[in-house]
């Protein structure tokens, strides 16, 4: 009996995807560069379903029914190219190679074009949800040809998370579309995490709450519109006590955030496409800043304001105000992320359905959240929506939150609590809604020093002012 699908690369992610497929009744061929991982999987989990362990590339390819579906789940980058080169020569036209690792979408575009020339389908797919998600139901974002999705899609939909019976998996678009969407997912994840972390810092700095108390605040928020996986796990982390010292866990962890690079990619591509994803950029820079230990040590003595905790009615209102500021800033983060997908889709001709992206992020992935269902509805009602901020319910929620949002940011400024995420989100909101921006002055400056020209509000065309002559006329010596 031939296998329905094969997985090569059996570290934690590949192993769990293979087990998930087998648990859904599919026969799964297994392969890994070093044999021990393959043997270990069969030894420990062989009883979960039908596995076909193989120990060479030829054996792996021969074990698969046609058209072959072969999932690569190895370290992203050069290893992926090495593995593709190992298998592609053994495949036949119509076979499908799936890269489920965290590839850069530009690599996926290159690989897809090269393999298409050789008659093979290449599907770069985003997978989110970590190792638990891979086993119990991730969110899956496959790119590649529609033809490849016809044979591969049903298997992926089987193993994906489900929300209201709908699989958190849908064909995103051609070539790099799936990995692009996964990249933006991770960018939004950076932004979401930064905003939650700032909320914690504010509640502690302005109210003097202990981490365990703040955990309770997050648990309450998680019963409302902020209901999400990230809020849920934040409450768990904050409530956790370090067994060795008895201190709050969060206080024994070094305050230097690391990153594997998908946030950085999102920001780089945001700049390339000219999309102002300021929330994601600020969150990425905040991680980077936290890691500059030497710089921070040098600056530690710089003067700041007195940090007198809030009192009276201001204190009473504050936690609720932070909830509103968090919600509004989160809407901005998602609005920017969806605009980036829109821009990528236009640039590369992917024709991505934003409602469907919101729908498949509702479950399985790290940014899964109740309000993604509202985003899905907003884009289904209006696919060309210029920004989530102007869509019915979001518009009202953010307008209702703006007083609290401003109050939280001013309190943060007054007490010297850094809130780059909240501040940049509010600035974005005010920039977008502004009648006039000081960009007019910037155009004047550019024309002055570089003759870069400007356009006028009252006439068509490009204009240049002879600045030296104007100066002489206005200020005769
Ligand atoms: P790793 O990223 O640690 O990769 C280890 C696997 O890659 C092993 O199977 C290893 O084989 C194989 N490998 C490495 N180099 C080569 C090579 N040159 N040739 C052949 N095989 C090679 O594993 P993870 O399971 O953590 O992640 C797999 C992929 O999934 C990555 O692209 C990752 O970015 C992505 N991902 C990970 C998530 C997570 O939460 N961990 C979430 C979503 C995506 P060997 O055993 O022989 O060393």
Coordinates of C-alpha atoms and ligand atoms in Angstrom, one line a residue:
X1 CA 0.0 0.0 0.0
X2 CA 1.3 3.4 -1.0
X3 CA 1.4 6.4 1.4
X4 CA -1.0 9.3 0.8
X5 CA 1.6 11.8 1.8
X6 CA 5.1 11.9 3.1
X7 CA 7.0 14.1 5.6
X8 CA 10.7 14.7 5.6
X9 CA 12.3 16.5 8.5
X10 CA 11.0 14.9 11.7
X11 CA 12.1 17.4 14.4
X12 CA 9.3 18.6 16.6
X13 CA 7.2 20.3 13.9
X14 CA 7.5 17.6 11.2
X15 CA 6.9 14.8 13.7
X16 CA 3.8 16.4 15.0
X17 CA 2.4 17.1 11.5
X18 CA 3.1 13.5 10.5
X19 CA 1.3 12.3 13.6
X20 CA -1.6 14.6 13.0
X21 CA -2.0 13.3 9.4
X22 CA -1.8 9.7 10.6
X23 CA -4.4 10.3 13.3
X24 CA -6.7 11.5 10.6
X25 CA -6.5 8.2 8.8
X26 CA -3.9 9.1 6.2
X27 CA -0.9 6.8 5.5
X28 CA 2.2 8.8 6.1
X29 CA 5.7 8.0 4.7
X30 CA 8.4 9.2 7.0
X31 CA 12.0 10.4 6.2
X32 CA 14.7 12.4 8.0
X33 CA 18.3 13.1 7.2
X34 CA 19.5 11.2 10.3
X35 CA 17.7 7.9 10.7
X36 CA 17.3 8.1 14.5
X37 CA 14.4 10.6 14.3
X38 CA 12.5 8.3 12.0
X39 CA 13.0 5.2 14.2
X40 CA 12.1 7.2 17.3
X41 CA 8.8 8.4 15.8
X42 CA 7.8 4.8 14.8
X43 CA 8.9 3.4 18.2
X44 CA 7.0 6.0 20.2
X45 CA 4.0 6.8 18.2
X46 CA 3.7 4.0 15.6
X47 CA 0.4 2.9 17.1
X48 CA -1.3 6.2 16.4
X49 CA -1.8 5.4 12.7
X50 CA -0.3 4.1 9.5
X51 CA 3.4 5.1 9.1
X52 CA 5.8 4.0 6.4
X53 CA 9.3 4.6 7.6
X54 CA 11.9 5.1 4.9
X55 CA 15.7 5.5 5.1
X56 CA 16.7 6.9 1.7
X57 CA 15.4 9.5 -0.7
X58 CA 14.6 6.8 -3.3
X59 CA 12.7 4.7 -0.8
X60 CA 10.7 7.8 0.4
X61 CA 9.7 8.8 -3.1
X62 CA 8.8 5.2 -4.1
X63 CA 6.6 4.9 -1.0
X64 CA 4.2 7.7 -2.2
X65 CA 1.1 7.4 -4.3
X66 CA 0.9 9.6 -7.4
X67 CA 0.7 12.6 -7.7
X68 CA 3.2 12.5 -4.9
X69 CA 2.7 14.9 -2.0
X70 CA 5.9 15.4 -0.1
X71 CA 6.1 17.8 2.9
X72 CA 9.5 19.3 3.8
X73 CA 9.7 20.4 7.4
X74 CA 13.4 21.3 7.9
X75 CA 15.4 24.2 9.1
X76 CA 14.5 27.2 6.8
X77 CA 17.1 28.6 4.4
X78 CA 19.8 26.5 2.8
X79 CA 18.7 23.2 4.3
X80 CA 15.4 23.6 2.4
X81 CA 17.2 24.1 -0.9
X82 CA 19.4 21.1 -0.2
X83 CA 16.4 18.9 0.5
X84 CA 14.6 20.1 -2.6
X85 CA 17.6 19.2 -4.7
X86 CA 17.8 15.8 -3.1
X87 CA 14.2 14.9 -4.0
X88 CA 13.3 16.9 -7.1
X89 CA 15.3 14.8 -9.5
X90 CA 13.5 11.7 -8.3
X91 CA 10.0 13.1 -8.9
X92 CA 7.7 13.1 -11.9
X93 CA 5.6 15.9 -13.5
X94 CA 2.5 16.7 -11.4
X95 CA 4.1 15.8 -8.1
X96 CA 3.8 18.3 -5.3
X97 CA 6.6 19.5 -3.0
X98 CA 5.3 21.3 0.1
X99 CA 7.6 23.5 2.1
X100 CA 6.0 23.9 5.5
X101 CA 9.0 25.6 7.2
X102 CA 9.2 29.3 7.9
X103 CA 10.6 30.4 4.5
X104 CA 11.0 33.9 3.3
X105 CA 8.3 34.4 0.6
X106 CA 11.0 35.6 -1.9
X107 CA 12.7 32.3 -1.6
X108 CA 9.4 30.6 -2.1
X109 CA 8.8 32.6 -5.3
X110 CA 12.3 31.6 -6.6
X111 CA 11.8 27.9 -5.7
X112 CA 8.3 27.8 -7.2
X113 CA 9.5 29.3 -10.5
X114 CA 12.4 26.9 -10.7
X115 CA 10.3 23.8 -10.0
X116 CA 7.5 24.8 -12.3
X117 CA 10.1 24.8 -15.1
X118 CA 10.7 21.1 -14.2
X119 CA 7.0 20.3 -14.2
X120 CA 6.7 20.1 -10.4
X121 CA 4.3 21.9 -8.1
X122 CA 5.8 23.8 -5.3
X123 CA 3.6 24.8 -2.4
X124 CA 5.1 27.2 0.2
X125 CA 2.9 27.0 3.1
X126 CA 2.7 28.9 6.4
X127 CA 2.0 26.8 9.5
X128 CA 1.3 28.5 12.8
X129 CA 0.5 27.2 16.2
X130 CA 3.9 25.8 17.4
X131 CA 4.4 22.2 18.2
X132 CA 1.0 21.8 20.0
X133 CA -0.7 23.3 17.0
X134 CA 1.1 21.0 14.6
X135 CA -0.2 18.0 16.5
X136 CA -3.7 19.1 17.4
X137 CA -4.6 21.5 14.6
X138 CA -2.6 24.4 13.3
X139 CA -3.6 27.3 11.2
X140 CA -2.3 26.5 7.6
X141 CA -1.6 29.1 4.9
X142 CA -0.8 27.3 1.6
X143 CA 0.4 29.1 -1.5
X144 CA 1.1 27.6 -4.9
X145 CA -1.0 26.7 -7.9
X146 CA -4.8 26.1 -7.6
X147 CA -4.2 22.7 -9.2
X148 CA -1.9 21.6 -6.4
X149 CA -4.4 22.7 -3.8
X150 CA -7.0 20.5 -5.4
X151 CA -5.1 17.3 -4.4
X152 CA -3.3 18.7 -1.3
X153 CA -6.0 20.9 0.2
X154 CA -8.3 18.2 1.5
X155 CA -5.4 16.7 3.6
X156 CA -4.3 20.0 5.0
X157 CA -7.9 20.9 5.8
X158 CA -8.3 17.6 7.6
X159 CA -5.5 18.4 10.0
X160 CA -6.1 22.1 10.5
X161 CA -7.8 23.6 13.5
X162 CA -11.6 24.1 13.0
X163 CA -13.7 27.1 14.1
X164 CA -17.5 26.6 13.8
X165 CA -16.7 23.6 11.6
X166 CA -14.7 25.7 9.2
X167 CA -11.0 24.5 8.7
X168 CA -8.3 27.1 9.5
X169 CA -6.8 26.4 6.1
X170 CA -7.5 27.9 2.7
X171 CA -5.7 28.4 -0.6
X172 CA -4.0 31.8 -0.2
X173 CA -2.8 32.4 -3.7
X174 CA 0.0 31.6 -6.1
X175 CA 3.7 31.1 -5.4
X176 CA 4.9 33.0 -2.3
X177 CA 1.4 34.2 -1.1
X178 CA 1.2 31.6 1.7
X179 CA 4.6 32.4 3.2
X180 CA 3.9 36.1 2.8
X181 CA 0.7 35.8 4.8
X182 CA 2.5 33.8 7.5
X183 CA 5.2 36.5 7.7
X184 CA 2.6 39.2 8.3
X185 CA 0.9 36.9 10.8
X186 CA 4.2 36.9 12.7
X187 CA 4.5 40.6 12.4
X188 CA 1.1 41.1 13.9
X189 CA 2.1 38.6 16.6
X190 CA 5.1 40.9 17.5
X191 CA 2.8 43.9 17.7
X192 CA 0.2 42.1 19.8
X193 CA 2.8 40.8 22.3
X194 CA 4.4 44.2 22.6
X195 CA 1.0 45.9 23.4
X196 CA 0.1 43.2 26.0
X197 CA 3.6 43.7 27.6
X198 CA 3.1 47.4 27.7
X199 CA -0.3 46.9 29.4
X200 CA 1.4 44.9 32.0
X201 CA 4.1 47.5 32.5
X202 CA 1.5 50.3 32.8
X203 CA -0.6 48.4 35.4
X204 CA 2.5 47.7 37.4
X205 CA 4.1 51.1 37.1
X206 CA 1.0 53.3 37.4
X207 CA -1.0 51.2 39.9
X208 CA 1.7 49.3 41.7
X209 CA -0.1 45.9 41.0
X210 CA 1.8 42.7 41.5
X211 CA 2.1 40.2 38.5
X212 CA -0.4 37.9 40.1
X213 CA -3.0 40.7 40.3
X214 CA -2.3 41.7 36.8
X215 CA -2.8 38.0 35.8
X216 CA -6.3 38.4 37.2
X217 CA -6.9 41.6 35.2
X218 CA -5.9 39.8 32.0
X219 CA -8.2 36.8 32.9
X220 CA -11.1 39.2 33.2
X221 CA -10.2 40.9 29.9
X222 CA -10.1 37.5 28.3
X223 CA -13.8 37.0 28.9
X224 CA -14.6 40.0 26.7
X225 CA -13.6 41.4 23.3
X226 CA -9.9 40.9 23.9
X227 CA -10.5 37.1 24.2
X228 CA -7.4 35.6 22.6
X229 CA -4.7 33.0 23.0
X230 CA -2.0 35.6 23.7
X231 CA -4.0 37.2 26.5
X232 CA -4.7 33.7 28.0
X233 CA -1.1 32.6 28.0
X234 CA 0.0 36.0 29.4
X235 CA -2.2 35.5 32.4
X236 CA -0.6 32.1 32.9
X237 CA 2.9 33.5 32.7
X238 CA 2.1 36.3 35.1
X239 CA 0.5 34.0 37.6
X240 CA 3.5 31.7 37.5
X241 CA 5.9 31.6 40.5
X242 CA 9.5 30.7 40.0
X243 CA 10.0 27.4 42.0
X244 CA 13.6 28.2 42.8
X245 CA 13.1 31.6 44.4
X246 CA 9.4 31.9 45.2
X247 CA 9.4 35.2 43.2
X248 CA 7.1 36.0 40.3
X249 CA 8.5 34.2 37.3
X250 CA 8.4 37.4 35.2
X251 CA 10.8 39.0 37.7
X252 CA 13.5 36.3 37.4
X253 CA 13.6 36.4 33.5
X254 CA 16.2 38.7 31.8
X255 CA 14.4 41.5 30.1
X256 CA 16.0 41.1 26.7
X257 CA 13.6 39.8 24.1
X258 CA 14.9 37.7 21.3
X259 CA 13.6 37.1 17.7
X260 CA 14.1 34.6 15.0
X261 CA 13.6 37.1 12.1
X262 CA 10.0 37.0 10.8
X263 CA 9.2 40.4 12.4
X264 CA 12.3 41.9 10.8
X265 CA 11.2 40.5 7.4
X266 CA 7.8 42.0 7.8
X267 CA 9.2 45.4 8.6
X268 CA 11.7 45.2 5.7
X269 CA 9.0 44.2 3.2
X270 CA 6.7 46.9 4.7
X271 CA 9.4 49.5 3.8
X272 CA 9.8 48.0 0.3
X273 CA 6.1 48.1 -0.4
X274 CA 5.7 51.5 1.2
X275 CA 3.1 50.3 3.8
X276 CA 3.2 52.1 7.1
X277 CA 3.2 49.2 9.5
X278 CA 4.4 51.4 12.3
X279 CA 3.0 49.1 15.1
X280 CA 4.9 46.1 13.8
X281 CA 8.1 48.1 13.3
X282 CA 7.9 49.6 16.8
X283 CA 7.4 46.2 18.3
X284 CA 10.4 44.8 16.4
X285 CA 12.6 47.7 17.4
X286 CA 11.4 47.4 21.0
X287 CA 12.7 43.8 21.1
X288 CA 15.9 45.0 19.5
X289 CA 16.3 47.8 22.0
X290 CA 15.7 45.5 25.0
X291 CA 18.7 43.4 23.9
X292 CA 21.1 46.4 23.8
X293 CA 22.4 45.7 27.3
X294 CA 25.4 48.0 27.0
X295 CA 23.4 50.9 25.7
X296 CA 20.8 50.5 28.4
X297 CA 23.4 50.3 31.1
X298 CA 25.0 53.5 29.9
X299 CA 21.7 55.4 29.8
X300 CA 20.3 54.0 33.1
X301 CA 21.0 57.2 35.2
X302 CA 19.2 59.6 32.8
X303 CA 16.7 61.7 34.6
X304 CA 13.0 60.9 34.5
X305 CA 9.8 62.1 36.2
X306 CA 8.8 61.0 39.7
X307 CA 6.8 57.8 39.4
X308 CA 4.0 58.5 41.9
X309 CA 1.4 55.8 41.5
X310 CA -2.1 57.0 40.5
X311 CA -4.7 57.5 43.2
X312 CA -8.4 58.3 43.5
X313 CA -10.7 58.1 40.5
X314 CA -7.8 58.1 38.1
X315 CA -6.5 54.9 39.7
X316 CA -10.0 53.4 39.7
X317 CA -10.5 54.0 36.0
X318 CA -7.0 53.1 34.9
X319 CA -7.3 49.4 34.3
X320 CA -10.4 49.9 32.2
X321 CA -8.7 52.7 30.3
X322 CA -5.8 50.4 29.5
X323 CA -8.2 47.7 28.2
X324 CA -9.6 50.3 25.8
X325 CA -6.2 51.5 24.8
X326 CA -5.1 47.9 24.2
X327 CA -8.2 47.2 22.1
X328 CA -7.8 50.3 20.0
X329 CA -4.0 49.8 19.5
X330 CA -4.7 46.1 18.6
X331 CA -7.2 47.2 15.9
X332 CA -4.5 49.5 14.5
X333 CA -2.0 46.6 14.5
X334 CA -4.3 44.3 12.5
X335 CA -5.4 47.2 10.2
X336 CA -1.8 47.7 9.3
X337 CA -1.1 44.0 8.9
X338 CA -4.1 43.5 6.6
X339 CA -3.0 46.6 4.6
X340 CA 0.4 45.0 4.1
X341 CA -1.3 41.8 2.8
X342 CA -3.4 43.9 0.5
X343 CA -0.2 45.7 -0.8
X344 CA 1.7 42.4 -1.3
X345 CA -1.3 40.9 -3.1
X346 CA -1.5 43.9 -5.5
X347 CA 2.3 43.9 -6.1
X348 CA 2.6 40.2 -6.8
X349 CA -0.8 39.6 -8.4
X350 CA -1.9 37.1 -5.7
X351 CA -5.6 38.2 -5.4
X352 CA -5.7 37.3 -1.7
X353 CA -9.1 37.2 0.0
X354 CA -8.6 39.1 3.2
X355 CA -11.8 37.7 4.7
X356 CA -10.5 34.2 4.2
X357 CA -7.2 35.1 5.8
X358 CA -9.0 36.5 8.9
X359 CA -11.1 33.4 9.0
X360 CA -8.2 31.0 9.0
X361 CA -6.5 32.9 11.8
X362 CA -9.5 32.4 14.1
X363 CA -8.1 29.1 15.3
X364 CA -4.9 27.2 15.6
X365 CA -2.4 30.0 15.2
X366 CA -0.7 32.2 17.8
X367 CA -2.7 35.3 17.1
X368 CA -6.1 33.5 17.2
X369 CA -8.6 35.8 18.8
X370 CA -12.3 36.3 19.0
X371 CA -12.2 39.6 17.2
X372 CA -10.7 37.9 14.0
X373 CA -14.3 36.9 13.4
X374 CA -15.3 40.5 13.3
X375 CA -12.4 41.2 10.9
X376 CA -13.6 38.3 8.7
X377 CA -17.1 39.8 8.6
X378 CA -15.7 43.3 7.8
X379 CA -13.8 42.1 4.8
X380 CA -16.6 39.8 3.6
X381 CA -19.0 42.8 3.7
X382 CA -16.4 45.1 2.0
X383 CA -13.5 43.3 0.3
X384 CA -11.9 46.6 -0.8
X385 CA -12.1 48.2 2.6
X386 CA -9.3 50.8 2.8
X387 CA -8.7 50.2 6.5
X388 CA -10.3 48.3 9.3
X389 CA -10.5 51.6 11.2
X390 CA -13.3 52.8 9.1
X391 CA -15.4 49.7 9.1
X392 CA -18.6 49.9 11.1
X393 CA -18.1 48.2 14.4
X394 CA -14.3 48.8 14.5
X395 CA -14.8 52.5 13.8
X396 CA -17.3 52.8 16.7
X397 CA -15.2 50.8 19.1
X398 CA -12.0 52.8 18.4
X399 CA -13.9 56.2 18.5
X400 CA -15.5 55.1 21.9
X401 CA -12.0 54.1 23.1
X402 CA -10.1 57.2 22.0
X403 CA -10.5 59.3 25.2
X404 CA -9.2 56.4 27.4
X405 CA -6.5 55.7 24.8
X406 CA -5.2 59.3 25.0
X407 CA -5.5 59.3 28.7
X408 CA -3.4 56.2 29.0
X409 CA -0.7 57.5 26.7
X410 CA -0.5 60.8 28.6
X411 CA -0.3 59.0 31.9
X412 CA 2.5 56.9 30.5
X413 CA 4.3 60.0 29.3
X414 CA 3.8 61.8 32.6
X415 CA 5.1 58.9 34.7
X416 CA 7.9 58.0 32.2
X417 CA 6.6 54.5 31.4
X418 CA 7.7 53.7 27.9
X419 CA 4.7 52.7 25.6
X420 CA 6.1 52.8 22.1
X421 CA 3.4 50.4 20.9
X422 CA 0.4 52.4 22.3
X423 CA 2.0 55.7 21.3
X424 CA 2.7 54.8 17.7
X425 CA -0.8 53.3 17.3
X426 CA -2.4 56.5 18.5
X427 CA -0.2 58.6 16.3
X428 CA -1.2 56.5 13.3
X429 CA -4.8 57.0 14.1
X430 CA -4.4 60.8 14.4
X431 CA -2.3 60.9 11.3
X432 CA -4.8 59.0 9.2
X433 CA -7.7 61.2 10.4
X434 CA -5.9 64.5 10.1
X435 CA -7.3 67.1 7.7
X436 CA -3.8 68.4 6.9
X437 CA -0.4 66.8 7.6
X438 CA 2.8 68.7 8.0
X439 CA 4.0 66.7 5.0
X440 CA 3.3 70.0 3.1
X441 CA 6.1 71.6 5.0
X442 CA 8.4 68.7 4.2
X443 CA 7.7 69.2 0.5
X444 CA 8.7 72.8 1.0
X445 CA 11.9 71.8 2.6
X446 CA 12.7 69.3 -0.1
X447 CA 12.0 71.9 -2.8
X448 CA 14.2 74.4 -1.0
X449 CA 17.4 72.3 -0.7
X450 CA 17.0 69.9 -3.6
X451 CA 14.5 71.4 -6.1
X452 CA 12.4 68.3 -5.7
X453 CA 9.2 70.2 -6.7
X454 CA 5.8 70.1 -5.1
X455 CA 2.2 69.8 -6.1
X456 CA -0.3 72.5 -5.1
X457 CA -3.8 72.2 -3.6
X458 CA -5.3 74.7 -6.1
X459 CA -3.7 73.8 -9.4
X460 CA -2.6 70.7 -11.4
X461 CA 1.1 70.0 -12.2
X462 CA 4.5 70.2 -10.5
X463 CA 5.9 73.4 -9.2
X464 CA 9.3 74.7 -8.1
X465 CA 10.0 77.9 -6.2
X466 CA 13.2 79.8 -7.0
X467 CA 14.1 80.0 -3.3
X468 CA 17.2 82.1 -3.6
X469 CA 15.4 84.8 -5.6
X470 CA 12.4 84.7 -3.3
X471 CA 14.7 85.2 -0.3
X472 CA 16.4 88.1 -1.9
X473 CA 13.0 89.7 -2.7
X474 CA 11.6 89.1 0.8
X475 CA 14.8 90.1 2.6
X476 CA 16.6 92.8 0.6
X477 CA 20.1 93.3 2.0
Ligands
LIG1 P1 14.4 22.8 13.1 O1 14.1 24.1 12.5 O2 15.2 22.7 14.4 O3 15.0 21.8 12.0 C1 15.5 20.5 12.3 C2 15.2 19.6 11.2 O4 15.8 20.0 10.0 C3 15.7 18.2 11.5 O5 14.8 17.2 10.9 C4 17.0 18.2 10.7 O6 17.5 16.9 10.3 C5 16.6 19.0 9.5 N1 17.7 19.5 8.7 C6 18.5 20.6 9.1 N2 19.4 20.8 8.1 C7 19.3 19.9 7.2 C8 19.9 19.6 5.9 N3 20.9 20.4 5.5 N4 19.4 18.6 5.2 C9 18.4 17.8 5.6 N5 17.8 18.0 6.7 C10 18.2 19.1 7.5 O7 13.0 22.0 13.4 P2 11.5 22.5 13.8 O8 10.7 21.3 13.9 O9 11.6 23.4 15.0 O10 11.0 23.4 12.6 C11 10.9 23.0 11.3 C12 10.5 24.1 10.4 O11 9.2 24.6 10.9 C13 11.4 25.3 10.4 O12 11.5 25.9 9.1 C14 10.7 26.3 11.4 O13 11.1 27.6 11.1 C15 9.3 26.0 11.1 N6 8.3 26.3 12.1 C16 8.6 26.0 13.4 C17 7.7 26.3 14.4 C18 8.0 26.0 15.8 O14 7.2 26.4 16.7 N7 9.1 25.4 16.2 C19 6.4 26.9 14.1 C20 6.1 27.1 12.7 C21 7.1 26.8 11.8 P3 18.4 16.1 11.4 O15 17.5 15.4 12.3 O16 19.1 15.1 10.5 O17 19.4 17.1 12.0

